[in-house]
PDB file of C-alpha atoms in Angstrom:
ATOM      1  CA  UNK E  74     -57.698 -58.009 -68.069  1.00 35.00           C
ATOM      2  CA  UNK E  75     -57.398 -55.077 -70.700  1.00 36.00           C
ATOM      3  CA  UNK E  76     -53.967 -53.272 -70.420  1.00 35.00           C
ATOM      4  CA  UNK E  77     -52.193 -55.271 -67.638  1.00 32.00           C
ATOM      5  CA  UNK E  78     -48.588 -55.352 -66.988  1.00 31.00           C
ATOM      6  CA  UNK E  79     -46.552 -58.302 -65.929  1.00 29.00           C
ATOM      7  CA  UNK E  80     -43.015 -58.101 -64.596  1.00 30.00           C
ATOM      8  CA  UNK E  81     -41.242 -61.451 -65.786  1.00 26.00           C
ATOM      9  CA  UNK E  82     -38.808 -63.167 -63.670  1.00 29.00           C
ATOM     10  CA  UNK E  83     -37.148 -66.551 -62.606  1.00 26.00           C
ATOM     11  CA  UNK E  84     -37.690 -66.584 -59.219  1.00 27.00           C
ATOM     12  CA  UNK E  85     -40.752 -68.513 -59.299  1.00 27.00           C
ATOM     13  CA  UNK E  86     -43.935 -69.037 -61.105  1.00 27.00           C
ATOM     14  CA  UNK E  87     -47.375 -68.663 -59.403  1.00 32.00           C
ATOM     15  CA  UNK E  88     -49.950 -70.910 -59.603  1.00 33.00           C
ATOM     16  CA  UNK E  89     -51.432 -71.543 -63.024  1.00 31.00           C
ATOM     17  CA  UNK E  90     -54.828 -69.341 -62.398  1.00 32.00           C
ATOM     18  CA  UNK E  91     -52.694 -66.317 -61.094  1.00 35.00           C
ATOM     19  CA  UNK E  92     -50.976 -66.420 -64.461  1.00 33.00           C
ATOM     20  CA  UNK E  93     -52.286 -63.811 -66.975  1.00 35.00           C
ATOM     21  CA  UNK E  94     -50.339 -65.034 -69.991  1.00 35.00           C
ATOM     22  CA  UNK E  95     -50.462 -67.764 -71.815  1.00 35.00           C
ATOM     23  CA  UNK E  96     -46.976 -69.370 -71.379  1.00 35.00           C
ATOM     24  CA  UNK E  97     -46.971 -70.084 -75.124  1.00 34.00           C
ATOM     25  CA  UNK E  98     -47.346 -66.175 -75.866  1.00 37.00           C
ATOM     26  CA  UNK E  99     -44.049 -65.772 -73.243  1.00 35.00           C
ATOM     27  CA  UNK E 100     -42.262 -68.033 -74.929  1.00 40.00           C
ATOM     28  CA  UNK E 101     -42.864 -66.327 -78.084  1.00 40.00           C
ATOM     29  CA  UNK E 102     -41.933 -63.116 -76.510  1.00 39.00           C
ATOM     30  CA  UNK E 103     -38.849 -64.159 -75.307  1.00 38.00           C
ATOM     31  CA  UNK E 104     -38.105 -66.195 -78.503  1.00 44.00           C
ATOM     32  CA  UNK E 105     -38.214 -62.577 -80.347  1.00 43.00           C
ATOM     33  CA  UNK E 106     -36.649 -61.078 -77.394  1.00 41.00           C
ATOM     34  CA  UNK E 107     -33.845 -62.498 -75.801  1.00 42.00           C
ATOM     35  CA  UNK E 108     -33.059 -61.291 -72.186  1.00 38.00           C
ATOM     36  CA  UNK E 109     -30.929 -58.584 -71.926  1.00 37.00           C
ATOM     37  CA  UNK E 110     -28.811 -58.372 -69.108  1.00 34.00           C
ATOM     38  CA  UNK E 111     -29.524 -56.792 -66.754  1.00 33.00           C
ATOM     39  CA  UNK E 112     -32.654 -55.108 -67.346  1.00 32.00           C
ATOM     40  CA  UNK E 113     -36.387 -54.694 -66.056  1.00 34.00           C
ATOM     41  CA  UNK E 114     -38.582 -57.049 -67.992  1.00 32.00           C
ATOM     42  CA  UNK E 115     -42.287 -55.829 -68.310  1.00 32.00           C
ATOM     43  CA  UNK E 116     -44.410 -57.432 -70.591  1.00 28.00           C
ATOM     44  CA  UNK E 117     -48.137 -55.453 -71.634  1.00 29.00           C
ATOM     45  CA  UNK E 118     -50.671 -57.984 -72.674  1.00 28.00           C
ATOM     46  CA  UNK E 119     -54.199 -58.138 -74.019  1.00 30.00           C
ATOM     47  CA  UNK E 120     -56.422 -60.630 -73.299  1.00 33.00           C
ATOM     48  CA  UNK E 121     -58.176 -60.156 -76.936  1.00 34.00           C
ATOM     49  CA  UNK E 122     -54.948 -60.269 -78.678  1.00 33.00           C
ATOM     50  CA  UNK E 123     -52.796 -62.490 -76.483  1.00 32.00           C
ATOM     51  CA  UNK E 124     -50.152 -60.291 -77.599  1.00 33.00           C
ATOM     52  CA  UNK E 125     -47.282 -58.942 -75.715  1.00 33.00           C
ATOM     53  CA  UNK E 126     -44.339 -56.607 -76.337  1.00 31.00           C
ATOM     54  CA  UNK E 127     -40.955 -56.149 -74.409  1.00 32.00           C
ATOM     55  CA  UNK E 128     -40.600 -52.582 -73.195  1.00 34.00           C
ATOM     56  CA  UNK E 129     -37.384 -50.609 -73.172  1.00 34.00           C
ATOM     57  CA  UNK E 130     -35.743 -51.926 -69.732  1.00 35.00           C
ATOM     58  CA  UNK E 131     -33.654 -48.859 -69.512  1.00 35.00           C
ATOM     59  CA  UNK E 132     -37.040 -46.982 -68.990  1.00 38.00           C
ATOM     60  CA  UNK E 133     -37.968 -48.896 -65.764  1.00 42.00           C
ATOM     61  CA  UNK E 134     -35.112 -48.331 -62.954  1.00 50.00           C
ATOM     62  CA  UNK E 135     -36.094 -49.067 -59.375  1.00 55.00           C
ATOM     63  CA  UNK E 136     -37.498 -52.381 -60.207  1.00 64.00           C
ATOM     64  CA  UNK E 137     -37.046 -55.907 -59.268  1.00 64.00           C
ATOM     65  CA  UNK E 138     -35.685 -58.079 -62.312  1.00 51.00           C
ATOM     66  CA  UNK E 139     -36.085 -61.628 -60.632  1.00 43.00           C
ATOM     67  CA  UNK E 140     -39.244 -61.363 -58.266  1.00 44.00           C
ATOM     68  CA  UNK E 141     -41.609 -63.984 -58.656  1.00 40.00           C
ATOM     69  CA  UNK E 142     -43.638 -63.371 -61.842  1.00 33.00           C
ATOM     70  CA  UNK E 143     -46.619 -60.730 -61.072  1.00 42.00           C
ATOM     71  CA  UNK E 144     -49.566 -58.824 -62.907  1.00 42.00           C
ATOM     72  CA  UNK E 145     -49.933 -55.294 -62.081  1.00 45.00           C
ATOM     73  CA  UNK E 146     -52.727 -53.418 -63.729  1.00 47.00           C
ATOM     74  CA  UNK E 147     -52.266 -50.138 -65.711  1.00 47.00           C
ATOM     75  CA  UNK E 148     -55.011 -47.643 -67.079  1.00 43.00           C
ATOM     76  CA  UNK E 149     -58.356 -47.278 -65.698  1.00 44.00           C
ATOM     77  CA  UNK E 150     -58.007 -50.525 -63.916  1.00 43.00           C
ATOM     78  CA  UNK E 151     -56.253 -48.798 -60.996  1.00 45.00           C
ATOM     79  CA  UNK E 152     -57.665 -45.141 -60.714  1.00 59.00           C
ATOM     80  CA  UNK E 153     -57.226 -45.049 -56.816  1.00 89.00           C
ATOM     81  CA  UNK E 154     -54.432 -45.538 -54.404  1.00 94.00           C
ATOM     82  CA  UNK E 155     -56.037 -47.993 -52.259  1.00 93.00           C
ATOM     83  CA  UNK E 156     -56.783 -49.856 -55.419  1.00 94.00           C
ATOM     84  CA  UNK E 157     -52.936 -50.156 -56.414  1.00 94.00           C
ATOM     85  CA  UNK E 158     -52.404 -51.071 -52.585  1.00 96.00           C
ATOM     86  CA  UNK E 159     -54.881 -54.011 -52.666  1.00 94.00           C
ATOM     87  CA  UNK E 160     -53.005 -55.247 -56.270  1.00 93.00           C
ATOM     88  CA  UNK E 161     -49.872 -55.261 -54.352  1.00 96.00           C
ATOM     89  CA  UNK E 162     -51.545 -57.261 -51.290  1.00 96.00           C
ATOM     90  CA  UNK E 163     -52.726 -59.742 -54.079  1.00 94.00           C
ATOM     91  CA  UNK E 164     -49.970 -60.701 -55.126  1.00 90.00           C
ATOM     92  CA  UNK E 165     -47.840 -60.824 -52.239  1.00 94.00           C
ATOM     93  CA  UNK E 166     -45.365 -57.698 -52.268  1.00 95.00           C
ATOM     94  CA  UNK E 167     -47.209 -56.100 -49.336  1.00 97.00           C
ATOM     95  CA  UNK E 168     -47.538 -58.614 -46.636  1.00 96.00           C
ATOM     96  CA  UNK E 169     -48.355 -56.667 -43.403  1.00 97.00           C
ATOM     97  CA  UNK E 170     -51.215 -54.649 -42.459  1.00 97.00           C
ATOM     98  CA  UNK E 171     -48.933 -51.754 -41.383  1.00 98.00           C
ATOM     99  CA  UNK E 172     -47.578 -51.195 -44.828  1.00 98.00           C
ATOM    100  CA  UNK E 173     -50.694 -51.642 -46.542  1.00 98.00           C
ATOM    101  CA  UNK E 174     -52.075 -48.728 -44.036  1.00 97.00           C
ATOM    102  CA  UNK E 175     -48.936 -46.465 -44.718  1.00 98.00           C
ATOM    103  CA  UNK E 176     -49.262 -46.923 -48.401  1.00 97.00           C
ATOM    104  CA  UNK E 177     -52.990 -46.074 -48.494  1.00 96.00           C
ATOM    105  CA  UNK E 178     -52.514 -42.933 -46.555  1.00 97.00           C
ATOM    106  CA  UNK E 179     -49.747 -41.682 -48.092  1.00 97.00           C
ATOM    107  CA  UNK E 180     -51.224 -41.056 -51.987  1.00 96.00           C
ATOM    108  CA  UNK E 181     -48.594 -41.668 -54.898  1.00 96.00           C
ATOM    109  CA  UNK E 182     -50.560 -39.204 -56.880  1.00 95.00           C
ATOM    110  CA  UNK E 183     -49.177 -36.213 -55.057  1.00 96.00           C
ATOM    111  CA  UNK E 184     -45.589 -37.118 -55.576  1.00 97.00           C
ATOM    112  CA  UNK E 185     -45.517 -38.121 -59.093  1.00 95.00           C
ATOM    113  CA  UNK E 186     -45.387 -35.272 -61.913  1.00 92.00           C
ATOM    114  CA  UNK E 187     -48.505 -33.904 -63.271  1.00 89.00           C
ATOM    115  CA  UNK E 188     -50.449 -35.953 -65.581  1.00 86.00           C
ATOM    116  CA  UNK E 189     -48.836 -39.112 -65.132  1.00 87.00           C
ATOM    117  CA  UNK E 190     -50.082 -42.422 -64.560  1.00 88.00           C
ATOM    118  CA  UNK E 191     -49.634 -42.260 -60.652  1.00 91.00           C
ATOM    119  CA  UNK E 192     -51.003 -45.834 -59.774  1.00 93.00           C
ATOM    120  CA  UNK E 193     -49.255 -48.029 -62.621  1.00 91.00           C
ATOM    121  CA  UNK E 194     -46.719 -50.391 -61.363  1.00 92.00           C
ATOM    122  CA  UNK E 195     -43.848 -48.444 -62.715  1.00 90.00           C
ATOM    123  CA  UNK E 196     -41.207 -46.159 -62.065  1.00 91.00           C
ATOM    124  CA  UNK E 197     -41.138 -42.832 -64.276  1.00 92.00           C
ATOM    125  CA  UNK E 198     -39.090 -39.646 -64.466  1.00 93.00           C
ATOM    126  CA  UNK E 199     -39.161 -36.949 -62.038  1.00 95.00           C
ATOM    127  CA  UNK E 200     -36.636 -34.645 -64.090  1.00 93.00           C
ATOM    128  CA  UNK E 201     -32.891 -34.083 -63.218  1.00 93.00           C
ATOM    129  CA  UNK E 202     -32.194 -37.727 -64.677  1.00 91.00           C
ATOM    130  CA  UNK E 203     -33.545 -39.043 -61.656  1.00 93.00           C
ATOM    131  CA  UNK E 204     -36.923 -41.563 -61.448  1.00 94.00           C
ATOM    132  CA  UNK E 205     -39.447 -42.295 -58.438  1.00 95.00           C
ATOM    133  CA  UNK E 206     -39.330 -45.962 -58.161  1.00 95.00           C
ATOM    134  CA  UNK E 207     -42.173 -48.410 -59.372  1.00 95.00           C
ATOM    135  CA  UNK E 208     -44.776 -49.017 -56.279  1.00 96.00           C
ATOM    136  CA  UNK E 209     -43.854 -52.817 -55.862  1.00 96.00           C
ATOM    137  CA  UNK E 210     -39.805 -51.580 -54.806  1.00 96.00           C
ATOM    138  CA  UNK E 211     -41.271 -49.059 -52.207  1.00 97.00           C
ATOM    139  CA  UNK E 212     -43.699 -51.844 -51.053  1.00 97.00           C
ATOM    140  CA  UNK E 213     -40.685 -54.107 -50.920  1.00 97.00           C
ATOM    141  CA  UNK E 214     -38.446 -51.687 -49.006  1.00 98.00           C
ATOM    142  CA  UNK E 215     -40.982 -50.963 -46.662  1.00 98.00           C
ATOM    143  CA  UNK E 216     -41.542 -54.608 -46.015  1.00 98.00           C
ATOM    144  CA  UNK E 217     -37.662 -54.939 -45.843  1.00 98.00           C
ATOM    145  CA  UNK E 218     -37.321 -52.489 -43.163  1.00 98.00           C
ATOM    146  CA  UNK E 219     -40.836 -52.670 -41.271  1.00 98.00           C
ATOM    147  CA  UNK E 220     -39.455 -53.727 -37.884  1.00 98.00           C
ATOM    148  CA  UNK E 221     -36.926 -50.731 -38.063  1.00 98.00           C
ATOM    149  CA  UNK E 222     -39.607 -48.253 -38.725  1.00 98.00           C
ATOM    150  CA  UNK E 223     -41.559 -48.618 -35.289  1.00 98.00           C
ATOM    151  CA  UNK E 224     -42.923 -45.515 -33.628  1.00 98.00           C
ATOM    152  CA  UNK E 225     -39.742 -43.760 -31.751  1.00 98.00           C
ATOM    153  CA  UNK E 226     -37.116 -44.511 -34.300  1.00 98.00           C
ATOM    154  CA  UNK E 227     -35.101 -43.043 -36.380  1.00 98.00           C
ATOM    155  CA  UNK E 228     -34.997 -43.115 -40.357  1.00 98.00           C
ATOM    156  CA  UNK E 229     -32.845 -42.170 -43.094  1.00 98.00           C
ATOM    157  CA  UNK E 230     -34.171 -41.760 -47.106  1.00 98.00           C
ATOM    158  CA  UNK E 231     -30.843 -41.308 -49.037  1.00 98.00           C
ATOM    159  CA  UNK E 232     -31.896 -40.050 -52.634  1.00 96.00           C
ATOM    160  CA  UNK E 233     -35.280 -39.091 -51.296  1.00 97.00           C
ATOM    161  CA  UNK E 234     -36.681 -37.640 -54.887  1.00 96.00           C
ATOM    162  CA  UNK E 235     -40.093 -36.465 -54.679  1.00 97.00           C
ATOM    163  CA  UNK E 236     -40.067 -37.047 -50.747  1.00 98.00           C
ATOM    164  CA  UNK E 237     -42.687 -40.237 -51.298  1.00 98.00           C
ATOM    165  CA  UNK E 238     -40.937 -42.761 -49.139  1.00 98.00           C
ATOM    166  CA  UNK E 239     -39.723 -40.298 -46.494  1.00 98.00           C
ATOM    167  CA  UNK E 240     -43.264 -39.486 -46.032  1.00 98.00           C
ATOM    168  CA  UNK E 241     -43.918 -43.083 -45.697  1.00 98.00           C
ATOM    169  CA  UNK E 242     -40.998 -43.230 -43.014  1.00 98.00           C
ATOM    170  CA  UNK E 243     -42.212 -40.370 -41.305  1.00 98.00           C
ATOM    171  CA  UNK E 244     -46.019 -41.775 -40.416  1.00 98.00           C
ATOM    172  CA  UNK E 245     -44.369 -45.446 -39.794  1.00 98.00           C
ATOM    173  CA  UNK E 246     -42.259 -43.693 -36.805  1.00 98.00           C
ATOM    174  CA  UNK E 247     -44.696 -41.117 -35.829  1.00 98.00           C
ATOM    175  CA  UNK E 248     -43.908 -37.668 -34.234  1.00 97.00           C
ATOM    176  CA  UNK E 249     -41.581 -39.483 -31.403  1.00 97.00           C
ATOM    177  CA  UNK E 250     -39.384 -40.596 -34.145  1.00 98.00           C
ATOM    178  CA  UNK E 251     -37.515 -39.207 -37.143  1.00 98.00           C
ATOM    179  CA  UNK E 252     -37.683 -39.384 -40.829  1.00 98.00           C
ATOM    180  CA  UNK E 253     -35.041 -37.550 -42.594  1.00 98.00           C
ATOM    181  CA  UNK E 254     -34.581 -37.369 -46.657  1.00 98.00           C
ATOM    182  CA  UNK E 255     -31.283 -36.169 -47.961  1.00 98.00           C
ATOM    183  CA  UNK E 256     -31.371 -35.584 -51.913  1.00 97.00           C
ATOM    184  CA  UNK E 257     -28.641 -33.427 -53.762  1.00 95.00           C
ATOM    185  CA  UNK E 258     -30.897 -31.743 -56.223  1.00 95.00           C
ATOM    186  CA  UNK E 259     -32.447 -28.780 -54.702  1.00 96.00           C
ATOM    187  CA  UNK E 260     -35.382 -28.400 -57.024  1.00 96.00           C
ATOM    188  CA  UNK E 261     -35.995 -31.963 -56.043  1.00 97.00           C
ATOM    189  CA  UNK E 262     -36.144 -30.956 -52.312  1.00 98.00           C
ATOM    190  CA  UNK E 263     -37.856 -28.079 -53.248  1.00 98.00           C
ATOM    191  CA  UNK E 264     -40.675 -30.084 -55.015  1.00 97.00           C
ATOM    192  CA  UNK E 265     -40.872 -32.650 -51.995  1.00 98.00           C
ATOM    193  CA  UNK E 266     -41.495 -30.425 -49.537  1.00 98.00           C
ATOM    194  CA  UNK E 267     -44.746 -28.971 -51.589  1.00 98.00           C
ATOM    195  CA  UNK E 268     -45.217 -32.633 -52.428  1.00 98.00           C
ATOM    196  CA  UNK E 269     -45.326 -33.716 -48.429  1.00 98.00           C
ATOM    197  CA  UNK E 270     -47.222 -30.536 -47.709  1.00 98.00           C
ATOM    198  CA  UNK E 271     -50.404 -31.968 -49.486  1.00 97.00           C
ATOM    199  CA  UNK E 272     -50.147 -35.168 -47.930  1.00 97.00           C
ATOM    200  CA  UNK E 273     -51.360 -36.906 -44.883  1.00 97.00           C
ATOM    201  CA  UNK E 274     -47.181 -36.510 -43.060  1.00 98.00           C
ATOM    202  CA  UNK E 275     -47.560 -32.384 -43.182  1.00 98.00           C
ATOM    203  CA  UNK E 276     -48.337 -32.672 -39.525  1.00 98.00           C
ATOM    204  CA  UNK E 277     -45.028 -34.267 -39.089  1.00 98.00           C
ATOM    205  CA  UNK E 278     -43.526 -31.874 -41.325  1.00 98.00           C
ATOM    206  CA  UNK E 279     -44.386 -29.118 -39.433  1.00 97.00           C
ATOM    207  CA  UNK E 280     -43.551 -30.523 -36.184  1.00 97.00           C
ATOM    208  CA  UNK E 281     -40.484 -31.131 -37.213  1.00 96.00           C
ATOM    209  CA  UNK E 282     -40.356 -35.001 -37.155  1.00 98.00           C
ATOM    210  CA  UNK E 283     -40.000 -34.921 -40.644  1.00 98.00           C
ATOM    211  CA  UNK E 284     -37.390 -33.310 -42.546  1.00 98.00           C
ATOM    212  CA  UNK E 285     -35.668 -32.940 -45.983  1.00 98.00           C
ATOM    213  CA  UNK E 286     -32.788 -31.471 -46.827  1.00 98.00           C
ATOM    214  CA  UNK E 287     -30.045 -30.751 -49.559  1.00 97.00           C
ATOM    215  CA  UNK E 288     -27.098 -32.343 -49.038  1.00 96.00           C
ATOM    216  CA  UNK E 289     -24.570 -35.611 -50.510  1.00 96.00           C
ATOM    217  CA  UNK E 290     -26.499 -38.337 -49.221  1.00 96.00           C
ATOM    218  CA  UNK E 291     -23.591 -40.683 -49.732  1.00 97.00           C
ATOM    219  CA  UNK E 292     -22.259 -38.899 -46.612  1.00 97.00           C
ATOM    220  CA  UNK E 293     -25.437 -39.763 -44.598  1.00 97.00           C
ATOM    221  CA  UNK E 294     -26.993 -37.038 -42.540  1.00 98.00           C
ATOM    222  CA  UNK E 295     -24.842 -36.949 -39.067  1.00 97.00           C
ATOM    223  CA  UNK E 296     -27.052 -34.867 -37.129  1.00 96.00           C
ATOM    224  CA  UNK E 297     -29.734 -37.799 -36.166  1.00 97.00           C
ATOM    225  CA  UNK E 298     -27.694 -40.540 -36.560  1.00 98.00           C
ATOM    226  CA  UNK E 299     -27.531 -43.347 -35.788  1.00 98.00           C
ATOM    227  CA  UNK E 300     -30.941 -44.593 -37.290  1.00 98.00           C
ATOM    228  CA  UNK E 301     -32.728 -47.927 -37.067  1.00 98.00           C
ATOM    229  CA  UNK E 302     -33.547 -47.809 -40.655  1.00 98.00           C
ATOM    230  CA  UNK E 303     -31.714 -46.350 -43.792  1.00 98.00           C
ATOM    231  CA  UNK E 304     -33.184 -46.647 -47.489  1.00 98.00           C
ATOM    232  CA  UNK E 305     -30.850 -45.803 -50.451  1.00 98.00           C
ATOM    233  CA  UNK E 306     -33.141 -44.957 -53.443  1.00 96.00           C
ATOM    234  CA  UNK E 307     -29.871 -45.210 -56.406  1.00 95.00           C
ATOM    235  CA  UNK E 308     -27.398 -47.622 -56.883  1.00 96.00           C
ATOM    236  CA  UNK E 309     -23.794 -47.389 -55.468  1.00 96.00           C
ATOM    237  CA  UNK E 310     -20.801 -48.889 -56.947  1.00 95.00           C
ATOM    238  CA  UNK E 311     -20.339 -50.046 -53.477  1.00 96.00           C
ATOM    239  CA  UNK E 312     -22.064 -49.428 -49.835  1.00 97.00           C
ATOM    240  CA  UNK E 313     -20.905 -45.903 -48.490  1.00 97.00           C
ATOM    241  CA  UNK E 314     -18.977 -46.558 -45.209  1.00 97.00           C
ATOM    242  CA  UNK E 315     -20.755 -43.408 -43.714  1.00 98.00           C
ATOM    243  CA  UNK E 316     -24.184 -44.933 -43.955  1.00 98.00           C
ATOM    244  CA  UNK E 317     -22.720 -48.064 -42.129  1.00 98.00           C
ATOM    245  CA  UNK E 318     -21.236 -45.841 -39.574  1.00 98.00           C
ATOM    246  CA  UNK E 319     -24.381 -44.192 -38.989  1.00 98.00           C
ATOM    247  CA  UNK E 320     -26.492 -47.066 -38.905  1.00 98.00           C
ATOM    248  CA  UNK E 321     -27.648 -48.139 -35.337  1.00 98.00           C
ATOM    249  CA  UNK E 322     -26.586 -51.421 -33.858  1.00 98.00           C
ATOM    250  CA  UNK E 323     -29.603 -53.463 -34.265  1.00 97.00           C
ATOM    251  CA  UNK E 324     -30.554 -51.575 -37.624  1.00 98.00           C
ATOM    252  CA  UNK E 325     -30.973 -52.391 -41.083  1.00 98.00           C
ATOM    253  CA  UNK E 326     -30.260 -50.492 -44.590  1.00 98.00           C
ATOM    254  CA  UNK E 327     -31.468 -51.565 -47.779  1.00 98.00           C
ATOM    255  CA  UNK E 328     -29.417 -50.109 -50.747  1.00 98.00           C
ATOM    256  CA  UNK E 329     -29.084 -51.139 -54.828  1.00 97.00           C
ATOM    257  CA  UNK E 330     -25.633 -52.162 -55.046  1.00 97.00           C
ATOM    258  CA  UNK E 331     -23.819 -52.500 -58.691  1.00 95.00           C
ATOM    259  CA  UNK E 332     -23.081 -50.789 -61.718  1.00 90.00           C
ATOM    260  CA  UNK E 333     -24.260 -52.469 -64.829  1.00 87.00           C
ATOM    261  CA  UNK E 334     -25.487 -55.733 -62.809  1.00 92.00           C
ATOM    262  CA  UNK E 335     -26.917 -54.594 -59.705  1.00 95.00           C
ATOM    263  CA  UNK E 336     -28.516 -56.197 -56.473  1.00 97.00           C
ATOM    264  CA  UNK E 337     -30.828 -55.021 -53.540  1.00 97.00           C
ATOM    265  CA  UNK E 338     -28.404 -55.363 -50.845  1.00 98.00           C
ATOM    266  CA  UNK E 339     -29.689 -55.985 -47.260  1.00 98.00           C
ATOM    267  CA  UNK E 340     -27.173 -54.674 -44.374  1.00 98.00           C
ATOM    268  CA  UNK E 341     -28.035 -55.653 -40.854  1.00 98.00           C
ATOM    269  CA  UNK E 342     -25.569 -54.014 -38.134  1.00 98.00           C
ATOM    270  CA  UNK E 343     -25.647 -56.367 -35.234  1.00 96.00           C
ATOM    271  CA  UNK E 344     -25.420 -55.549 -32.011  1.00 95.00           C
ATOM    272  CA  UNK E 345     -21.831 -56.017 -31.215  1.00 95.00           C
ATOM    273  CA  UNK E 346     -21.344 -53.823 -34.185  1.00 94.00           C
ATOM    274  CA  UNK E 347     -20.593 -56.555 -36.484  1.00 96.00           C
ATOM    275  CA  UNK E 348     -22.151 -56.005 -40.254  1.00 97.00           C
ATOM    276  CA  UNK E 349     -23.897 -58.836 -41.865  1.00 97.00           C
ATOM    277  CA  UNK E 350     -24.965 -58.516 -45.927  1.00 98.00           C
ATOM    278  CA  UNK E 351     -27.362 -60.558 -47.730  1.00 97.00           C
ATOM    279  CA  UNK E 352     -28.899 -60.192 -51.304  1.00 97.00           C
ATOM    280  CA  UNK E 353     -32.578 -59.522 -51.419  1.00 96.00           C
ATOM    281  CA  UNK E 354     -33.259 -59.741 -55.174  1.00 95.00           C
ATOM    282  CA  UNK E 355     -31.484 -58.080 -58.537  1.00 95.00           C
ATOM    283  CA  UNK E 356     -32.408 -54.793 -59.388  1.00 94.00           C
ATOM    284  CA  UNK E 357     -32.256 -51.616 -62.060  1.00 92.00           C
ATOM    285  CA  UNK E 358     -31.985 -48.411 -60.392  1.00 94.00           C
ATOM    286  CA  UNK E 359     -30.581 -44.927 -61.592  1.00 92.00           C
ATOM    287  CA  UNK E 360     -27.137 -44.774 -59.949  1.00 92.00           C
ATOM    288  CA  UNK E 361     -25.976 -42.780 -56.647  1.00 93.00           C
ATOM    289  CA  UNK E 362     -23.743 -40.301 -57.910  1.00 92.00           C
ATOM    290  CA  UNK E 363     -22.341 -36.944 -57.170  1.00 90.00           C
ATOM    291  CA  UNK E 364     -24.483 -33.746 -58.119  1.00 90.00           C
ATOM    292  CA  UNK E 365     -22.684 -32.984 -61.100  1.00 90.00           C
ATOM    293  CA  UNK E 366     -22.471 -36.374 -62.529  1.00 89.00           C
ATOM    294  CA  UNK E 367     -26.207 -36.589 -62.187  1.00 88.00           C
ATOM    295  CA  UNK E 368     -26.834 -33.505 -64.094  1.00 88.00           C
ATOM    296  CA  UNK E 369     -24.410 -34.226 -67.218  1.00 86.00           C
ATOM    297  CA  UNK E 370     -26.240 -33.957 -70.017  1.00 68.00           C
ATOM    298  CA  UNK E 371     -29.155 -32.612 -68.527  1.00 62.00           C
TER     299      UNK E 371
END
């Protein structure tokens, strides 16, 4: 159990056999470090010392705050993409065969900065004050959108970053569908195109069913609307109206909403055009903002 990472939350405790931290150790950590709010709380543990340390929550955007407590391995324990997926399956984050298949097919190492620990369950900086979300958040969003990512459907990825989730969408909707990524940092779009070209999604980029564009994702991408699935990879102060307008009746939008306190919202457009919104979990993401605001101070 060396160098494992535990995401702590209050939603529920798993069976005792699945806990990787003695409860007295967990309580000691909480006593020493009262829970900041909001934050992403990750405890590093060591079986040899039974010690744990609270990591800086603001280095970990794109993580669920109040998920069930799950253990994710880091370091040499996970050295392949398949191993990462298997651990996410084991702890219930990945629940379907289709999501497991697509995350195994799209190698995360191709979409993170060189030298990064690609398979750790942690978000990481990709430059330009942006991050790539942790694998468990990508898996969560793919699970929430799976029924809306069937072959032939249209999907939009707002704040597409390095292109990872857009590539996953493209494989799920296939060559008869459309997967569109929108990112307002041109350098990230250039990077994402190179990443996708090295991945299993390269043929879909070549035939045009996968495309990555420079633009303000808050305005969506009307050219291929309406969309069956829309994902937003940064937190908006409120749900952008253009995204709801570009959502197909029967479609689903997944978006983090909030400023300091953020929640992952699931927005479903009913066949009559009405909209229902529910909260999936509390999260911590970088803000969805203008290009100028994002780059301020970079």
